[in-house]
Coordinates of C-alpha atoms and ligand atoms in Angstrom, one line a residue:
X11 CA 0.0 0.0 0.0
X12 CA 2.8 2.3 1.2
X13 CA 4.7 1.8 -2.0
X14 CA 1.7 2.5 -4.2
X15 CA 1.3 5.7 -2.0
X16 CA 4.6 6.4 -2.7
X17 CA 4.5 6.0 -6.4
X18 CA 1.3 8.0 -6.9
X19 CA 2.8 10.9 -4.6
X20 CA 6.1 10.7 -7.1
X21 CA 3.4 11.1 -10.3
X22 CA 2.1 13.5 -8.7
X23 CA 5.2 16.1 -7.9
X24 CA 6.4 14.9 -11.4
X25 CA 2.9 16.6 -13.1
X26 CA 3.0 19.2 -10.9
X27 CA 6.8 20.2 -11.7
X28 CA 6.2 19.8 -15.2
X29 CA 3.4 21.8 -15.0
X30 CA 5.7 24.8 -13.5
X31 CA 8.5 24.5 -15.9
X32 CA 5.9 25.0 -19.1
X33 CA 4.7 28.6 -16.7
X34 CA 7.7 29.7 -16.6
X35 CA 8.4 29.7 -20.7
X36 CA 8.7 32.6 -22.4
X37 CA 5.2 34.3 -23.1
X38 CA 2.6 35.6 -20.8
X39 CA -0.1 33.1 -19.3
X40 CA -2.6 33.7 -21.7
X41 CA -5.6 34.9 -18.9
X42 CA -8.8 35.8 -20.9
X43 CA -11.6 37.8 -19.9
X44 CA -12.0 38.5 -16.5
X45 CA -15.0 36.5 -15.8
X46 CA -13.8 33.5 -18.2
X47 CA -16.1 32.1 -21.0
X48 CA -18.8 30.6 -21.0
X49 CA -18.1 27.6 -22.6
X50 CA -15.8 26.1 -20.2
X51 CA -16.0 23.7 -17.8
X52 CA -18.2 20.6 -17.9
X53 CA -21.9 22.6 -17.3
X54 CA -20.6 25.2 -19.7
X55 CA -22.4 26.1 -23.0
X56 CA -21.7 28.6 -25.7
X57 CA -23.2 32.1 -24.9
X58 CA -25.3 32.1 -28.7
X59 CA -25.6 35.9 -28.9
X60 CA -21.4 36.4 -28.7
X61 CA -20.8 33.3 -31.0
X62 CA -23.2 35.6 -33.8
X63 CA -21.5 38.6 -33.1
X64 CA -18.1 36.9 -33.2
X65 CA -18.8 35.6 -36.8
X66 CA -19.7 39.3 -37.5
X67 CA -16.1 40.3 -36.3
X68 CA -14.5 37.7 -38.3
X69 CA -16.6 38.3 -41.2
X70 CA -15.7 41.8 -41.1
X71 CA -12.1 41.5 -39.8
X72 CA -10.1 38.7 -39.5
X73 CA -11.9 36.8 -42.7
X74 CA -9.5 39.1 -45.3
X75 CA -6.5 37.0 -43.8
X76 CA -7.6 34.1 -42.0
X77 CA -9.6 31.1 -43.8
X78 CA -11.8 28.6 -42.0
X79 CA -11.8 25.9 -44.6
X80 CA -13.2 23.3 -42.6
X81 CA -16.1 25.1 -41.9
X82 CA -19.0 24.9 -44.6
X83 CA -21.5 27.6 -44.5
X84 CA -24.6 25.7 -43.3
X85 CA -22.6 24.7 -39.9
X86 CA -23.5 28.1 -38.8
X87 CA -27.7 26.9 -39.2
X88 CA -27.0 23.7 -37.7
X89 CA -27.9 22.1 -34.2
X90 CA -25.3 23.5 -31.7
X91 CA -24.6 26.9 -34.2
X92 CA -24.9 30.3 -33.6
X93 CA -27.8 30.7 -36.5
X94 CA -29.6 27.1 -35.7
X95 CA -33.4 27.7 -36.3
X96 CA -35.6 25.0 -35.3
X97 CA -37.6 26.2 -38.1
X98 CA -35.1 25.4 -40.6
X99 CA -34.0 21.6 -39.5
X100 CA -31.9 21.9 -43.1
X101 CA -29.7 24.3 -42.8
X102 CA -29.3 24.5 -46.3
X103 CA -32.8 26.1 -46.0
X104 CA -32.1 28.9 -43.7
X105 CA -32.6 32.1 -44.9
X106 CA -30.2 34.1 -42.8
X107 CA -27.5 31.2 -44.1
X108 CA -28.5 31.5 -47.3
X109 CA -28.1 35.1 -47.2
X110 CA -24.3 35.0 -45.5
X111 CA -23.7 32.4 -48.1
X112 CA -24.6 34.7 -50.8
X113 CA -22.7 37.7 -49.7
X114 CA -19.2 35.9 -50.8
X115 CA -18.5 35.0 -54.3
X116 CA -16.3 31.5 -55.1
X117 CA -15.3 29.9 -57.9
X118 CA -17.3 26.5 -59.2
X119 CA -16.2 23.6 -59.1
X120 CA -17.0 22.8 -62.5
X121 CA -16.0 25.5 -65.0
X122 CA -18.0 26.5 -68.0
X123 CA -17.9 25.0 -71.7
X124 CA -14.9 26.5 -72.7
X125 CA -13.1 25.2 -69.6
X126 CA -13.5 29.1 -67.9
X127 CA -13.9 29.6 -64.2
X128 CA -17.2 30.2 -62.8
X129 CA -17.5 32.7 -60.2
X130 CA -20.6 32.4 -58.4
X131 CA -22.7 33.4 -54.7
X132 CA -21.8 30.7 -52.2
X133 CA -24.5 28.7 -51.1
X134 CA -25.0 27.1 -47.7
X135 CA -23.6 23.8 -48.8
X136 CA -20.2 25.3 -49.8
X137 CA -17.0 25.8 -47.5
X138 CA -15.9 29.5 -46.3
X139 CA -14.3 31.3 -48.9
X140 CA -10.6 31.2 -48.8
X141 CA -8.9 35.0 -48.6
X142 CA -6.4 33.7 -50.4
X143 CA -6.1 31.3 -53.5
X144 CA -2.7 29.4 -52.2
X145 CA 0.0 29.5 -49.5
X146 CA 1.8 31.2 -51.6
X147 CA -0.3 34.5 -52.6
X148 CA -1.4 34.4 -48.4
X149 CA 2.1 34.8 -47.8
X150 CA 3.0 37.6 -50.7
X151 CA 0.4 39.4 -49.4
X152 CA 1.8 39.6 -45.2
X153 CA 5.2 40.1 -45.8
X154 CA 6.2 36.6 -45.9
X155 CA 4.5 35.6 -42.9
X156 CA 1.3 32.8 -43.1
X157 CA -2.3 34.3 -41.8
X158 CA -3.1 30.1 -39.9
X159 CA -6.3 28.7 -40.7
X160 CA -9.1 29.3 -37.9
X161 CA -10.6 26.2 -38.1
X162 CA -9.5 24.8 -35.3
X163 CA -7.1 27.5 -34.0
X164 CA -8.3 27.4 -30.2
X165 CA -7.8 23.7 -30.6
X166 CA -4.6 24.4 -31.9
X167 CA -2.7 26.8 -29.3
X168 CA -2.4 26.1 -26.2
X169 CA -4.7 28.4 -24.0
X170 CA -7.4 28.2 -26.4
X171 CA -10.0 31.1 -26.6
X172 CA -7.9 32.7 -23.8
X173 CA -4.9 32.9 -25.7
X174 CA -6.4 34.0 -28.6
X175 CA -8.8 37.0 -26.9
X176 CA -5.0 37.8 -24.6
X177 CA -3.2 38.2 -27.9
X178 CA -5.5 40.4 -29.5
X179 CA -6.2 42.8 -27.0
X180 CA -2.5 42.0 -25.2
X181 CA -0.8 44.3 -28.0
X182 CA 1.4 47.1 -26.1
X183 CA -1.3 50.4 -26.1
X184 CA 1.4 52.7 -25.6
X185 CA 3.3 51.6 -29.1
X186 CA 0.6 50.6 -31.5
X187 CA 2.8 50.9 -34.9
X188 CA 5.3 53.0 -33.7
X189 CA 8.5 53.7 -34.9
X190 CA 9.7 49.9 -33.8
X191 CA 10.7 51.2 -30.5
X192 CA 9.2 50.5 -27.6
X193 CA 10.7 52.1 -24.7
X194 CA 10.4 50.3 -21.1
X195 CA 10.6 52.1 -18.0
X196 CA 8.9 52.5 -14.5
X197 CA 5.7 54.0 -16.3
X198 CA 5.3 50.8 -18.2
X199 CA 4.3 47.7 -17.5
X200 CA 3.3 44.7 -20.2
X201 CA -0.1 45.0 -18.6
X202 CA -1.9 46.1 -15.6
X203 CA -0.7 44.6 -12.3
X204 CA 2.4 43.2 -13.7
X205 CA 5.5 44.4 -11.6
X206 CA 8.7 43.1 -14.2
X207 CA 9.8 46.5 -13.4
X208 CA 11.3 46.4 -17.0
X209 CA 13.9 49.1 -18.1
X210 CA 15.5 49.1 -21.5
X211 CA 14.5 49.6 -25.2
X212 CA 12.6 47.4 -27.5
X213 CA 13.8 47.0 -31.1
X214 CA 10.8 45.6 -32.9
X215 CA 12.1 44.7 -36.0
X216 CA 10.6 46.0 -40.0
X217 CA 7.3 44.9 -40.2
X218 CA 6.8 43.0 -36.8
X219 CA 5.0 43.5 -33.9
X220 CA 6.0 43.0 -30.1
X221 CA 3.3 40.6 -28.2
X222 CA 3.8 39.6 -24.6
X223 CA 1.4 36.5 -25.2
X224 CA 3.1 35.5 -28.7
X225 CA 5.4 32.7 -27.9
X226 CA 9.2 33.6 -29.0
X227 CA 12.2 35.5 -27.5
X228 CA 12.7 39.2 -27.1
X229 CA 16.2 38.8 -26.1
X230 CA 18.1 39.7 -29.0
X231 CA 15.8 42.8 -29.6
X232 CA 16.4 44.3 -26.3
X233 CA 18.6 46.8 -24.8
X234 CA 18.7 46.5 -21.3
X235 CA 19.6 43.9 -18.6
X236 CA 19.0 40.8 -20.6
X237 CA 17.8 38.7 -17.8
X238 CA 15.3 41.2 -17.7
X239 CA 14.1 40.6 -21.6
X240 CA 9.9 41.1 -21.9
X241 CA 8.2 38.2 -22.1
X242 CA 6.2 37.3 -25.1
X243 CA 7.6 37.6 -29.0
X244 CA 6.6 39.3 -32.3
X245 CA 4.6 38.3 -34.9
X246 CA 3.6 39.6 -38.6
X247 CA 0.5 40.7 -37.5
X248 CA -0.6 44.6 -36.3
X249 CA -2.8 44.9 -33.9
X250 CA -6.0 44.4 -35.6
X251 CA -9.0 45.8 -33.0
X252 CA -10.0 49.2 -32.5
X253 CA -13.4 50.6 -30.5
X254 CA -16.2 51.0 -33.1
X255 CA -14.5 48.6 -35.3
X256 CA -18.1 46.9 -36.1
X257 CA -21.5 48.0 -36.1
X258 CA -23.1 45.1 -34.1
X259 CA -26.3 44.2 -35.3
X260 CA -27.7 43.4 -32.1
X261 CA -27.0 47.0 -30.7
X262 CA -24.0 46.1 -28.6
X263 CA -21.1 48.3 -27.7
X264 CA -18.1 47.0 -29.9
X265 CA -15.4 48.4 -27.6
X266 CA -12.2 45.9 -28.1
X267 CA -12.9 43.8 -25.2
X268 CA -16.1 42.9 -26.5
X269 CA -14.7 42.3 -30.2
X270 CA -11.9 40.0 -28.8
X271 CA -14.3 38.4 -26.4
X272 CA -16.8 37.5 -29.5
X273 CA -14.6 36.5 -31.7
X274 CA -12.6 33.9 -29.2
X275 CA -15.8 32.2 -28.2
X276 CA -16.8 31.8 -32.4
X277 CA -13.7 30.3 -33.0
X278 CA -14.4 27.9 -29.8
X279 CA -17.4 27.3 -31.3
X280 CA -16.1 26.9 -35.0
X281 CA -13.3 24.3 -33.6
X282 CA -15.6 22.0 -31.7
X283 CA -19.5 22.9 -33.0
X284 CA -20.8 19.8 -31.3
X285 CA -19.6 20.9 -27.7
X286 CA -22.8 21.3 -26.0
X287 CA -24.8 18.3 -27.3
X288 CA -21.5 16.5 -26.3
X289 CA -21.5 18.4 -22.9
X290 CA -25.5 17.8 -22.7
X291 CA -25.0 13.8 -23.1
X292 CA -22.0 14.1 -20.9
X293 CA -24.2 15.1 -17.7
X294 CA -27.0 13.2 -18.4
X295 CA -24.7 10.1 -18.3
X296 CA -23.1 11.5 -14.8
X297 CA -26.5 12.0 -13.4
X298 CA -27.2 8.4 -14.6
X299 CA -24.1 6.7 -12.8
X300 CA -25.3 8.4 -9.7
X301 CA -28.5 7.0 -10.0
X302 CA -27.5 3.5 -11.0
X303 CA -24.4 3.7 -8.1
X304 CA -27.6 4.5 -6.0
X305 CA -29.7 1.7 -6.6
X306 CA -26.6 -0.8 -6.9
X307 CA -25.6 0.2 -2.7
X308 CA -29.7 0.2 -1.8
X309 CA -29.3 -3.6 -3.1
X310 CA -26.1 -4.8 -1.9
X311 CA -27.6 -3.7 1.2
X312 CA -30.6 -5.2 0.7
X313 CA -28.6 -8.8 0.0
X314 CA -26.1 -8.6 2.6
X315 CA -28.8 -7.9 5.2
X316 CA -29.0 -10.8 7.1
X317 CA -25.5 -11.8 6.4
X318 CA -22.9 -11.7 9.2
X319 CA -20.1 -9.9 7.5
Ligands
HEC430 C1 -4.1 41.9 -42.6 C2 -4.2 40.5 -42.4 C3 -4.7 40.0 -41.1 C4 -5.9 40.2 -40.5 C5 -7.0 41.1 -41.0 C6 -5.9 39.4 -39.3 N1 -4.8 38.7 -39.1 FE1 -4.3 37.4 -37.6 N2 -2.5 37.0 -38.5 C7 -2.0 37.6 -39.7 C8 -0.7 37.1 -40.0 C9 0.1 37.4 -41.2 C10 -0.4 36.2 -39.0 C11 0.9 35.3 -38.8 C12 1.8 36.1 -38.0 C13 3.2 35.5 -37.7 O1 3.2 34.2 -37.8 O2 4.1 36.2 -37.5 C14 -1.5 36.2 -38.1 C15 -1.6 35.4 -36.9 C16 -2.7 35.3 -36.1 C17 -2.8 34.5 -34.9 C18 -1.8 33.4 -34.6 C19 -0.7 33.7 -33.7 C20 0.0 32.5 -33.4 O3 -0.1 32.0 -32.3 O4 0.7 31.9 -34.3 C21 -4.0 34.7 -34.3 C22 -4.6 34.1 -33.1 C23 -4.6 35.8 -35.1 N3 -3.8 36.1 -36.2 C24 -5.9 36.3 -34.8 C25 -6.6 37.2 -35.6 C26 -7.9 37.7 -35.4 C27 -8.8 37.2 -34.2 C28 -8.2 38.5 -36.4 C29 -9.5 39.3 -36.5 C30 -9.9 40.1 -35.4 C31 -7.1 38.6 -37.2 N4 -6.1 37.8 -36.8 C32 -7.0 39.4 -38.4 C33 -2.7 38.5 -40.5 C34 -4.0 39.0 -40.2

């Protein structure tokens, strides 16, 4: 007994320190919003009305960079998406789908008789249109740098919607495109609260952008006590979120916090659409093992009774 003790004690420490040497890495803990989303934990669901606005925002922001190619237009109508309409059991059939659908134009997949490309309105059944036709031209177009699919981006980074709401809003305020450097001193800190009492200069270099949550090394960019080097990295990316950025159709203040808040929980949503069915069965089968554990002590009561035991 003492030995398995022992073992699981060992398991233990060795989870728990490997747990503290991935902390102390190089970028910020991504931390979220402050009250968390939603969608977390095992009773948590998707909050509907930010998963609609959060396709707004990446309709309207990030879609002119980022693809979703696994995503087909009539997952947004189905069970467990932000459109679903029990009115509409086919998706294909749902007008607002429909209607987002049209407002993209693709290319067929058959071309006409002469062999031509035909552009055409997407239709429900059809995936999201790509921003860019290959690797290649996505590249050309951000300075060398590759805009990731969004697919199943929170699945993808570690921190999930957290990381990707920290990064967006996480962007230095006091530097947004500036000159490529970013001066530290006692008036700064990477964000509120955080006492790294940093002192030295920042060299971001041409066309990238410093990001405490990006995961990389600032150490050869900085001038000042290296052991002392901000945490985070830089990535091709600008900051991309600015208050009034969308006009919300559902009236709501689009201040950045909101945006980034939105659009984390849609791509939650985009990288795992079946998570509260899932989550739905998963607690109906807890609540059943209770019951069954229940009944399964009432009887071994019941049959050990008169037993001397
Ligand atoms: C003008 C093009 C452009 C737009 C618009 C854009 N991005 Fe990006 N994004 C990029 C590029 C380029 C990269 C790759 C940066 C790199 O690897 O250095 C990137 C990378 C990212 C990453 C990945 C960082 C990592 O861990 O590798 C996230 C997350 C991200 N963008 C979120 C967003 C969100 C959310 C939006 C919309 C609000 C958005 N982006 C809009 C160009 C864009």
């Amino acid at each position: 007994m003492k030995r398995i003790l022992n073992s699981l004690a060992a398991g233990l420490a060795a989870i728990m320190l490997a747990g503290s040497a991935h902390a102390a890495g190089g970028a910020e803990h991504p931390h979220g919003p402050e009250e968390g989303f939603p969608h977390e934990g095992v009773f948590g669901r998707f909050e509907m009305d930010s998963v609609q606005r959060g396709y707004q925002v990446y309709r309207e922001v990030c879609s002119s960079c980022h693809g979703m190619k696994l995503l087909h237009y009539r997952n947004l109508g189905e069970p467990g998406g932000p459109f679903y309409d029990p009115n509409y059991p086919n998706a294909n059939d749902n007008p607002l789908v429909k209607e987002f659908a049209a407002q993209d134009t693709i290319t067929d997949a058959t071309p006409d008789e002469f062999g031509d490309p035909v552009q055409r309105p997407a239709r429900p059944s059809d995936q999201f249109k790509s921003p860019y036709a290959n690797e290649q031209q996505a590249r050309a177009a951000n300075g060398g740098a590759l805009p990731p699919d969004f697919s199943v981006i929170t699945k993808a980074r570690h921190g999930g919607a957290n990381y990707i709401y920290s990064l967006i809003t996480g962007y230095p305020s006091w530097d947004v495109m500036g000159d490529g450097e970013i001066e530290f001193g006692e008036e700064y800190s990477v964000h509120e609260g955080d006492e790294h009492g940093l002192h030295g200069t920042l060299i971001q270099p041409q066309g990238q952008y410093y990001n405490p949550y990006m995961a990389g090394d600032t150490t050869p960019q900085w001038e000042g006590d290296p052991r002392h080097a901000p945490p985070g990295g830089f990535l091709a990316m600008p900051p991309q979120l600015s208050d009034g950025q969308v006009e919300y159709l559902d009236g709501t203040e689009a201040t950045v916090e909101q945006m980034a808040y939105d659009v984390a929980q849609f791509l939650a949503w985009a990288g795992e659409p079946k998570q509260t069915n899932r989550k739905k069965a998963g607690v109906a089968v807890l609540i059943y093992l209770a019951l069954l554990a229940g009944v399964l002590w009432l009887s071994y009561k019941r049959i050990w009774r008169n037993v001397a035991h």
